[in-house]
């Protein structure tokens, strides 16, 4: 009924992801060694992961179309959490150093929607430890365009003018339940400089 | 050397004109029809049947019986004898949209239900979709696309053969063929949309729905597109006519028919009664779409239409807070206060005020707002965070 540019954007995103996947640097993250995930942060992986390193570090066990733990670190004011091909940064939503955790939760929700997820609902926003400092955590419920139900765990911290966000997502059927205890341990293992 | 390309172009123009003329003729679906299994139409129906099977089990389909009964009821009235062949699925997505598949599957997005003002506006949109179904537009478009692809091949060969004149580089001739082909398909598509608008208008007004509501939909869309910096449309390659054209066409039709009776209906009360339980969820989904410019325009209009309903003022406040541009904090605060002046004010309006005040270092004000929020919504999902803010203030 209504003609929009959204579908074209999605095609552009898909094309860019395929292109990225073809060029991305994929390596194995061993379980027993601390891993640097950006902005001076290290975590204990707890298990083996496949790492896809491009603009940001992504870990996955079953492939990034199934589960992924994304480390978005060192985000500066005026920057989006993620680049979405075909959409200008200000249209995705950008970080502002005055943002409170509620605002950053809204930014994560809006960004996920821009990448194509549907009905993204946050919950349980709560303060939590981020290494030796203070951060905040929240849960996510959403679905893919095809209707697959997904769940997410997010941990973030704002330090000065910089934002770090760890985002885990997996299908709510089996994968989230199987992997989220490990991801929670990864979150709890954060060491910061 | 010039005459041959001109001849080829003349052929192209003739083919386009012929196809546009065909678009005006419609092979109207007989009620209860199902296609011959050996036909291309049957293939299209089978694809849509598969799509429908997936849609049925999608978690994005709204299952609420009352809402489904209401929307299906409106469609059934509009569809008349086609009613038994139409199945309606309400899709939980904030986009303003509806669609009809050739097999009788009709999808209605919750974003449409949030944004139309009344049942009459909904009826004009649904009548449009029913016309797509009854006039077999999808099948026509499929055949047009197949035929055009063949034409494009012949045209490209002809242009490559004549060489200089239009383009010595065969790639130039190829792109011209493609351009003509794409234009031909989109022009055909625009004609079908005009036909669907016309059919929808006739079906809805025959049931007594106020004709002025048809143009009101498109006038709203024109205003909202102007307010959306991300909106773009190519008039040449767009599959739909422009909103300005649709508003003007419907306004002209309304001016002709409006004086013929005095008892036009909008069924605003029935519409709001049916949708009221879902408005908050749909507002949250619109806000989560990450399109604050669009959200501001939508909620500004809805809040102005229904000033006694604080829920839309709350949505407006949230949209301004999320956009976070210069002066948006003041606009958000104004909207939250407007919401709180209404009896149905969501407690989250207090939270919004608290966040704005905290960021502006107005600690006492933030504390008061967060305290109100916690008292009015003790089980808020962000209560731990708000309690933390309160310890920091």
XYZ file of C-alpha atoms in Angstrom:
586
model
C 0.000 0.000 0.000
C 2.697 2.454 0.977
C 5.891 2.734 -0.987
C 8.974 3.223 1.158
C 12.720 2.938 0.878
C 12.831 0.423 3.718
C 12.992 -2.685 1.524
C 15.789 -1.171 -0.540
C 17.674 -0.434 2.663
C 17.230 -4.014 3.810
C 18.544 -5.308 0.496
C 21.521 -2.976 0.877
C 22.098 -4.252 4.436
C 21.889 -7.871 3.275
C 24.265 -7.214 0.409
C 26.696 -5.453 2.692
C 26.519 -8.273 5.250
C 27.181 -10.868 2.574
C 30.080 -8.799 1.312
C 31.356 -8.358 4.867
C 31.002 -12.062 5.576
C 33.071 -12.800 2.510
C 35.848 -10.493 3.648
C 35.616 -10.800 7.428
C 38.482 -12.161 9.443
C 37.271 -15.341 11.201
C 39.352 -16.966 13.951
C 38.983 -19.250 16.924
C 38.768 -17.812 20.441
C 40.236 -20.346 22.851
C 38.345 -20.998 26.064
C 41.251 -20.682 28.448
C 42.853 -17.365 27.603
C 41.586 -13.829 28.326
C 40.449 -12.125 25.130
C 40.745 -8.419 24.343
C 37.443 -7.067 23.031
C 38.314 -3.394 22.529
C 38.712 -0.169 24.502
C 41.119 -1.857 26.921
C 38.551 -4.464 28.009
C 39.324 -8.161 28.338
C 36.961 -11.019 29.128
C 37.327 -14.724 29.956
C 35.631 -16.567 27.043
C 34.492 -19.564 29.197
C 34.274 -21.741 26.083
C 35.505 -21.757 22.505
C 33.946 -19.186 20.218
C 34.269 -18.329 16.553
C 35.322 -14.706 16.252
C 34.325 -12.555 13.309
C 36.372 -9.383 13.373
C 35.286 -6.524 11.196
C 34.278 -3.052 12.403
C 33.483 -4.710 15.706
C 34.228 -8.052 17.343
C 31.477 -10.677 17.080
C 31.601 -14.090 18.760
C 29.356 -16.951 17.782
C 29.067 -20.648 18.518
C 26.671 -21.816 15.802
C 27.139 -19.056 13.221
C 26.209 -15.390 13.321
C 22.785 -16.090 11.819
C 21.977 -18.121 14.940
C 23.723 -16.639 17.973
C 26.092 -13.756 18.396
C 27.816 -11.843 21.128
C 28.739 -8.405 19.811
C 31.303 -6.184 21.526
C 30.621 -2.563 20.652
C 33.370 -0.671 22.391
C 34.755 2.835 22.472
C 31.690 4.494 20.989
C 32.151 8.253 20.950
C 29.477 10.988 21.087
C 27.824 11.415 17.696
C 28.530 7.831 16.672
C 25.902 5.110 16.188
C 26.233 1.753 17.930
C 26.414 0.033 14.546
C 26.834 1.195 11.004
C 23.793 0.192 8.951
C 24.546 0.415 5.218
C 22.112 2.683 3.407
C 21.032 4.517 6.564
C 22.688 7.717 7.753
C 24.115 7.626 11.285
C 21.694 10.226 12.622
C 18.798 8.154 11.275
C 20.079 5.094 13.145
C 20.470 7.059 16.358
C 23.733 8.227 17.852
C 25.334 8.184 21.294
C 25.319 11.346 23.376
C 27.483 11.542 26.477
C 24.576 12.981 28.486
C 22.502 9.853 27.926
C 21.318 7.940 30.966
C 20.997 4.130 30.977
C 17.310 4.423 29.988
C 18.311 6.517 26.963
C 21.028 4.043 25.989
C 18.526 1.191 26.283
C 16.282 3.123 23.862
C 19.274 3.592 21.543
C 19.950 -0.169 21.515
C 16.275 -0.912 20.802
C 16.128 1.611 17.948
C 19.393 0.338 16.459
C 18.248 -3.300 16.517
C 15.017 -2.279 14.811
C 16.997 -0.468 12.135
C 18.944 -3.653 11.421
C 15.651 -5.399 10.623
C 14.460 -6.944 13.896
C 10.796 -6.613 14.868
C 8.927 -5.757 18.082
C 12.069 -5.198 20.127
C 11.019 -5.014 23.781
C 13.540 -4.243 26.541
C 13.128 -5.251 30.177
C 14.797 -5.553 33.579
C 17.014 -2.508 33.258
C 19.213 -2.715 36.307
C 22.598 -1.483 37.556
C 25.286 -4.148 37.325
C 29.037 -4.415 37.705
C 31.168 -3.772 34.680
C 34.560 -5.080 35.717
C 35.506 -3.151 38.798
C 33.242 -0.278 37.808
C 29.536 0.423 37.468
C 27.502 -0.487 34.413
C 23.967 -1.492 33.640
C 22.255 -4.516 32.168
C 18.967 -5.250 30.472
C 17.167 -8.047 28.629
C 15.634 -7.977 25.175
C 12.790 -9.827 23.492
C 12.326 -9.466 19.763
C 11.683 -11.378 16.588
C 13.320 -11.695 13.221
C 11.573 -10.565 10.074
C 10.526 -14.176 9.515
C 8.948 -14.367 12.952
C 11.672 -16.291 14.787
C 11.477 -15.357 18.476
C 14.773 -14.071 19.853
C 16.094 -13.072 23.243
C 18.987 -10.864 24.168
C 21.247 -9.900 27.061
C 22.923 -6.512 27.157
C 25.608 -5.115 29.422
C 26.929 -1.595 29.010
C 28.860 1.126 30.684
C 29.377 4.785 30.072
C 32.806 5.987 31.034
C 33.378 9.652 30.521
C 32.481 10.384 26.931
C 32.739 6.771 25.789
C 30.187 3.973 25.627
C 30.833 0.222 25.660
C 27.970 -2.188 24.902
C 28.046 -5.996 24.906
C 25.041 -7.483 23.186
C 24.167 -11.160 23.061
C 21.298 -12.455 20.907
C 20.016 -15.937 20.137
C 16.732 -17.691 19.285
C 14.643 -18.051 22.433
C 14.014 -21.697 21.490
C 16.969 -23.733 22.866
C 19.949 -21.524 21.935
C 19.352 -18.623 24.320
C 18.784 -20.935 27.258
C 21.803 -23.051 26.334
C 24.205 -20.139 25.885
C 23.032 -17.364 28.203
C 24.599 -18.850 31.393
C 27.973 -18.847 29.611
C 27.414 -15.325 28.326
C 26.540 -14.150 31.841
C 29.879 -15.579 33.015
C 31.643 -13.763 30.159
C 29.963 -10.532 31.274
C 30.977 -11.175 34.880
C 34.586 -11.768 33.865
C 35.182 -8.281 32.464
C 38.510 -6.701 33.314
C 39.095 -3.061 32.473
C 42.279 -1.025 32.320
C 21.354 5.832 -38.710
C 19.033 8.035 -36.711
C 15.820 6.717 -38.238
C 16.285 3.148 -36.959
C 16.777 4.053 -33.307
C 13.806 6.384 -33.607
C 11.771 3.536 -35.033
C 12.835 1.310 -32.118
C 11.954 4.045 -29.643
C 8.581 4.537 -31.346
C 7.955 0.822 -30.901
C 8.825 1.141 -27.239
C 6.470 4.080 -26.773
C 3.714 2.200 -28.571
C 4.271 -0.870 -26.370
C 4.139 1.284 -23.244
C 0.960 2.973 -24.381
C -0.585 -0.373 -25.228
C 0.327 -1.827 -21.857
C -1.057 1.227 -20.050
C -4.307 0.795 -21.931
C -4.408 -2.875 -20.898
C -3.934 -1.856 -17.279
C -7.300 -0.135 -17.390
C -9.045 -3.370 -18.365
C -9.454 -5.779 -15.498
C -10.232 -9.405 -15.501
C -12.579 -9.292 -12.524
C -12.450 -12.307 -10.220
C -15.719 -14.250 -10.057
C -16.796 -14.767 -6.404
C -15.659 -18.151 -5.094
C -13.134 -18.455 -7.911
C -10.089 -20.665 -7.838
C -7.721 -20.817 -10.822
C -7.232 -23.662 -13.283
C -4.360 -25.761 -11.921
C -2.485 -25.589 -15.241
C -2.476 -21.774 -15.336
C 0.240 -19.305 -14.315
C -2.325 -17.820 -11.917
C -2.514 -21.152 -10.058
C 1.255 -21.032 -9.617
C 0.992 -17.588 -8.072
C -1.818 -18.750 -5.774
C 0.273 -21.725 -4.652
C 3.138 -19.415 -3.743
C 0.754 -17.240 -1.773
C -0.776 -20.292 -0.084
C 2.719 -21.224 1.128
C 3.238 -17.660 2.322
C -0.105 -17.769 4.118
C 0.772 -21.068 5.821
C 3.882 -19.360 7.239
C 1.937 -16.250 8.190
C -0.614 -18.308 10.125
C 2.040 -19.636 12.492
C 4.050 -16.418 12.755
C 4.323 -14.946 16.250
C 3.960 -11.544 14.584
C 0.285 -12.238 13.889
C -2.096 -10.674 16.401
C -4.293 -13.447 17.734
C -6.775 -11.383 19.736
C -10.227 -12.630 18.743
C -12.122 -9.383 19.322
C -9.723 -7.256 17.279
C -9.655 -9.845 14.495
C -13.445 -10.034 14.494
C -13.677 -6.244 14.252
C -11.207 -5.855 11.360
C -12.596 -8.909 9.542
C -16.090 -7.483 10.012
C -15.125 -4.218 8.324
C -13.474 -6.114 5.459
C -16.448 -8.426 5.053
C -18.842 -5.502 4.723
C -16.603 -3.974 2.071
C -15.976 -7.230 0.225
C -19.636 -8.260 0.016
C -19.907 -11.476 -1.994
C -16.108 -11.937 -1.851
C -16.128 -12.091 1.951
C -15.962 -15.913 2.230
C -12.824 -15.952 0.060
C -10.885 -13.409 2.152
C -8.764 -14.201 5.224
C -7.433 -11.364 7.349
C -4.186 -11.431 9.351
C -3.274 -8.533 11.608
C 0.515 -8.177 11.623
C 2.222 -6.680 14.642
C 4.465 -4.103 12.992
C 4.471 -0.315 13.277
C 4.555 0.391 9.547
C 1.462 2.037 8.042
C 0.490 -0.624 5.570
C -1.946 -3.266 4.344
C -1.763 -5.684 1.440
C -3.888 -8.198 -0.443
C -2.548 -11.373 -2.028
C -4.147 -12.934 -5.124
C -5.356 -15.952 -3.104
C -7.454 -13.770 -0.765
C -4.966 -13.314 2.085
C -5.160 -9.761 3.428
C -2.504 -8.419 5.801
C -3.294 -5.422 7.989
C -0.424 -3.855 9.923
C -0.972 -2.616 13.459
C 0.789 0.623 12.444
C -2.181 1.322 10.181
C -4.626 0.700 13.030
C -2.642 3.058 15.263
C -2.507 5.836 12.719
C -5.912 6.023 11.063
C -8.406 8.260 12.823
C -11.559 6.205 12.472
C -13.272 3.231 10.850
C -14.033 5.195 7.685
C -10.325 5.776 7.009
C -9.623 2.115 7.685
C -12.428 1.188 5.289
C -10.960 3.225 2.422
C -7.594 1.499 2.864
C -9.146 -1.968 3.133
C -11.439 -1.254 0.177
C -8.319 -0.418 -1.820
C -6.818 -3.807 -0.926
C -10.024 -5.677 -1.765
C -9.953 -4.031 -5.194
C -6.410 -5.304 -5.743
C -7.744 -8.788 -5.007
C -10.964 -8.576 -7.014
C -9.260 -6.989 -10.040
C -6.466 -9.615 -9.930
C -3.782 -6.954 -9.955
C -1.023 -9.313 -8.788
C -1.652 -11.705 -11.658
C -1.778 -8.828 -14.128
C 1.484 -7.483 -12.781
C 3.165 -10.874 -12.954
C 2.150 -11.265 -16.612
C 3.182 -7.712 -17.373
C 6.596 -8.315 -15.848
C 7.125 -11.506 -17.835
C 6.056 -9.817 -21.084
C 8.166 -6.742 -20.385
C 11.243 -8.866 -19.724
C 10.781 -10.343 -23.205
C 10.298 -6.901 -24.717
C 13.420 -5.615 -22.976
C 15.499 -8.410 -24.520
C 14.187 -7.698 -28.041
C 14.644 -3.972 -27.568
C 18.202 -4.377 -26.314
C 19.064 -6.550 -29.304
C 17.555 -3.983 -31.656
C 19.465 -1.141 -30.037
C 22.710 -3.084 -30.053
C 22.102 -3.781 -33.741
C 21.609 -0.138 -34.738
C 24.735 0.865 -32.808
C 25.456 4.609 -33.094
C 22.640 7.092 -32.727
C 21.308 6.031 -29.365
C 24.513 4.543 -28.096
C 27.474 3.018 -29.798
C 28.266 1.268 -26.527
C 25.876 -1.676 -26.292
C 25.870 -1.268 -22.528
C 24.216 2.131 -23.078
C 21.503 0.542 -25.208
C 21.044 -2.178 -22.572
C 20.469 0.314 -19.803
C 17.965 2.207 -21.944
C 16.042 -1.022 -22.512
C 16.079 -1.741 -18.809
C 14.977 1.772 -17.965
C 12.051 1.595 -20.355
C 11.115 -1.836 -19.019
C 11.227 -0.767 -15.391
C 9.327 2.411 -16.154
C 6.752 0.377 -18.018
C 6.213 -1.954 -15.041
C 6.061 0.839 -12.472
C 3.724 2.904 -14.661
C 1.475 -0.150 -14.922
C 1.702 -0.571 -11.148
C 0.743 3.079 -10.587
C -2.301 2.596 -12.816
C -3.328 -0.412 -10.740
C -2.953 1.623 -7.561
C -5.168 4.325 -9.043
C -7.700 1.653 -9.936
C -7.525 0.255 -6.382
C -8.026 3.748 -4.935
C -11.055 4.197 -7.163
C -12.474 0.772 -6.276
C -11.862 1.307 -2.573
C -13.578 4.677 -2.704
C -16.643 3.183 -4.379
C -16.881 0.248 -1.959
C -16.467 2.415 1.153
C -18.822 5.191 0.094
C -21.439 2.621 -0.941
C -21.487 1.599 2.738
C -21.941 5.234 3.793
C -18.385 5.936 4.965
C -17.666 9.642 4.781
C -15.924 10.345 1.439
C -13.875 13.166 2.945
C -11.970 10.626 5.028
C -10.382 9.185 1.878
C -8.573 12.383 0.984
C -7.853 13.010 4.676
C -5.699 9.864 4.755
C -3.527 11.087 1.914
C -3.392 14.687 3.110
C -2.048 13.331 6.395
C 0.488 11.281 4.496
C 1.634 14.303 2.480
C 2.186 16.268 5.702
C 3.988 13.370 7.363
C 6.260 12.731 4.405
C 7.196 16.427 4.326
C 8.101 16.241 8.011
C 10.238 13.142 7.528
C 13.753 14.087 6.377
C 14.412 10.464 5.408
C 11.480 10.224 3.003
C 12.254 10.022 -0.689
C 10.298 9.000 -3.742
C 11.112 8.762 -7.396
C 8.071 9.931 -9.372
C 9.422 8.165 -12.456
C 10.131 4.733 -11.005
C 7.718 4.683 -8.056
C 5.216 1.818 -7.960
C 2.566 4.058 -6.373
C 1.148 7.439 -7.402
C 2.270 10.345 -5.226
C 0.279 11.089 -2.083
C -0.512 14.586 -3.411
C -2.158 13.071 -6.476
C -4.093 10.574 -4.374
C -5.274 13.284 -1.985
C -6.394 15.495 -4.879
C -8.149 12.662 -6.725
C -10.014 11.556 -3.623
C -10.911 15.141 -2.710
C -12.397 15.600 -6.186
C -14.396 12.389 -5.888
C -15.540 13.398 -2.398
C -16.692 16.812 -3.613
C -18.844 15.085 -6.235
C -20.457 12.541 -3.950
C -20.603 14.301 -0.560
C -23.765 16.346 -1.315
C -25.704 13.194 -2.258
C -26.465 12.266 1.351
C -26.239 13.785 4.809
C -25.758 10.677 6.931
C -22.143 9.784 6.117
C -20.488 7.808 8.892
C -16.976 7.523 10.339
C -17.767 4.974 13.123
C -15.098 6.618 15.256
C -16.459 5.242 18.533
C -16.556 1.635 17.321
C -13.037 1.982 15.966
C -11.637 3.373 19.213
C -13.471 0.785 21.301
C -11.924 -2.009 19.225
C -8.389 -0.626 19.196
C -8.147 0.965 22.669
C -6.736 -2.142 24.445
C -3.786 -2.236 22.028
C -2.918 1.432 21.646
C -0.226 1.460 24.323
C 1.540 -1.554 22.784
C 1.359 -0.031 19.309
C 2.705 3.270 20.606
C 5.650 1.445 22.195
C 6.291 -0.361 18.910
C 6.203 2.884 16.968
C 8.646 4.402 19.467
C 10.897 1.334 19.172
C 11.019 1.724 15.388
C 13.880 4.168 15.834
C 12.249 6.750 13.549
C 11.644 9.642 15.949
C 10.953 12.176 13.184
C 8.116 10.000 11.935
C 6.932 9.269 15.478
C 6.832 12.970 16.365
C 4.664 13.727 13.338
C 2.307 10.835 14.054
C 1.890 11.538 17.763
C 1.569 15.286 17.258
C -1.377 14.609 14.959
C -2.957 11.951 17.163
C -2.521 14.107 20.274
C -4.138 17.063 18.497
C -7.045 14.885 17.326
C -7.618 13.425 20.790
C -6.368 16.006 23.304
C -8.150 14.270 26.176
C -6.047 11.154 25.699
C -2.729 11.496 27.485
C -1.360 8.336 25.906
C -0.589 10.162 22.649
C 1.005 13.106 24.479
C 3.159 10.564 26.272
C 4.157 9.047 22.924
C 5.021 12.525 21.655
C 7.158 13.203 24.731
C 9.011 9.921 24.303
C 9.610 10.603 20.604
C 11.089 14.042 21.349
C 13.253 12.645 24.151
C 14.563 9.897 21.885
C 15.271 12.259 18.986
C 17.344 14.372 21.361
C 17.940 17.340 19.056
C 18.178 20.992 20.070
C 14.982 22.110 21.878
C 13.621 18.556 21.946
C 14.016 18.331 25.731
C 11.679 21.311 26.186
C 9.189 19.880 23.690
C 9.335 16.492 25.429
C 8.743 18.063 28.829
C 5.785 19.986 27.479
C 4.281 16.808 26.025
C 4.829 14.792 29.224
C 3.127 17.533 31.247
C 0.255 17.516 28.752
C -0.048 13.757 29.222
C -0.039 14.051 32.995
C -2.912 16.531 32.802
C -5.088 13.793 31.283
C -6.882 11.098 33.263
C -5.252 8.260 31.307
C -1.682 9.531 31.782
C 0.802 6.637 31.663
C 3.072 6.591 34.746
C 6.033 6.512 32.383
C 5.387 10.195 31.660
C 6.759 10.815 35.185
C 9.826 8.772 34.312
C 10.326 10.849 31.173
C 10.176 14.052 33.218
C 12.638 12.554 35.690
C 15.136 11.635 32.968
C 14.951 15.110 31.432
C 15.371 16.812 34.800
C 18.274 14.557 35.793
C 20.119 15.320 32.569
C 19.507 19.026 33.124
C 20.903 18.760 36.682
C 17.538 19.671 38.204
C 17.926 17.134 40.991
C 14.933 17.992 43.168
C 12.608 17.910 40.172
C 14.081 14.603 38.980
C 13.704 13.086 42.444
C 10.064 14.135 42.647
C 9.293 12.758 39.165
C 11.050 9.415 39.751
C 9.320 9.058 43.124
C 5.949 9.605 41.455
C 6.835 7.041 38.789
C 7.860 4.406 41.324
C 4.695 5.007 43.359
C 2.398 4.775 40.349
C 4.162 1.798 38.748
C 5.709 -0.237 41.576
C 6.522 -3.197 39.330
C 8.176 -1.203 36.556
C 10.743 -3.292 34.684
C 13.350 -0.565 35.217
C 12.592 -0.052 38.923
C 16.128 -1.062 40.001
C 17.628 1.556 37.685
C 15.238 4.256 38.838
C 16.007 3.424 42.468
C 19.685 3.759 41.609
C 19.049 7.194 40.053
C 17.254 8.195 43.252
C 20.308 7.304 45.330
C 22.467 9.397 42.997
C 20.292 12.506 43.146
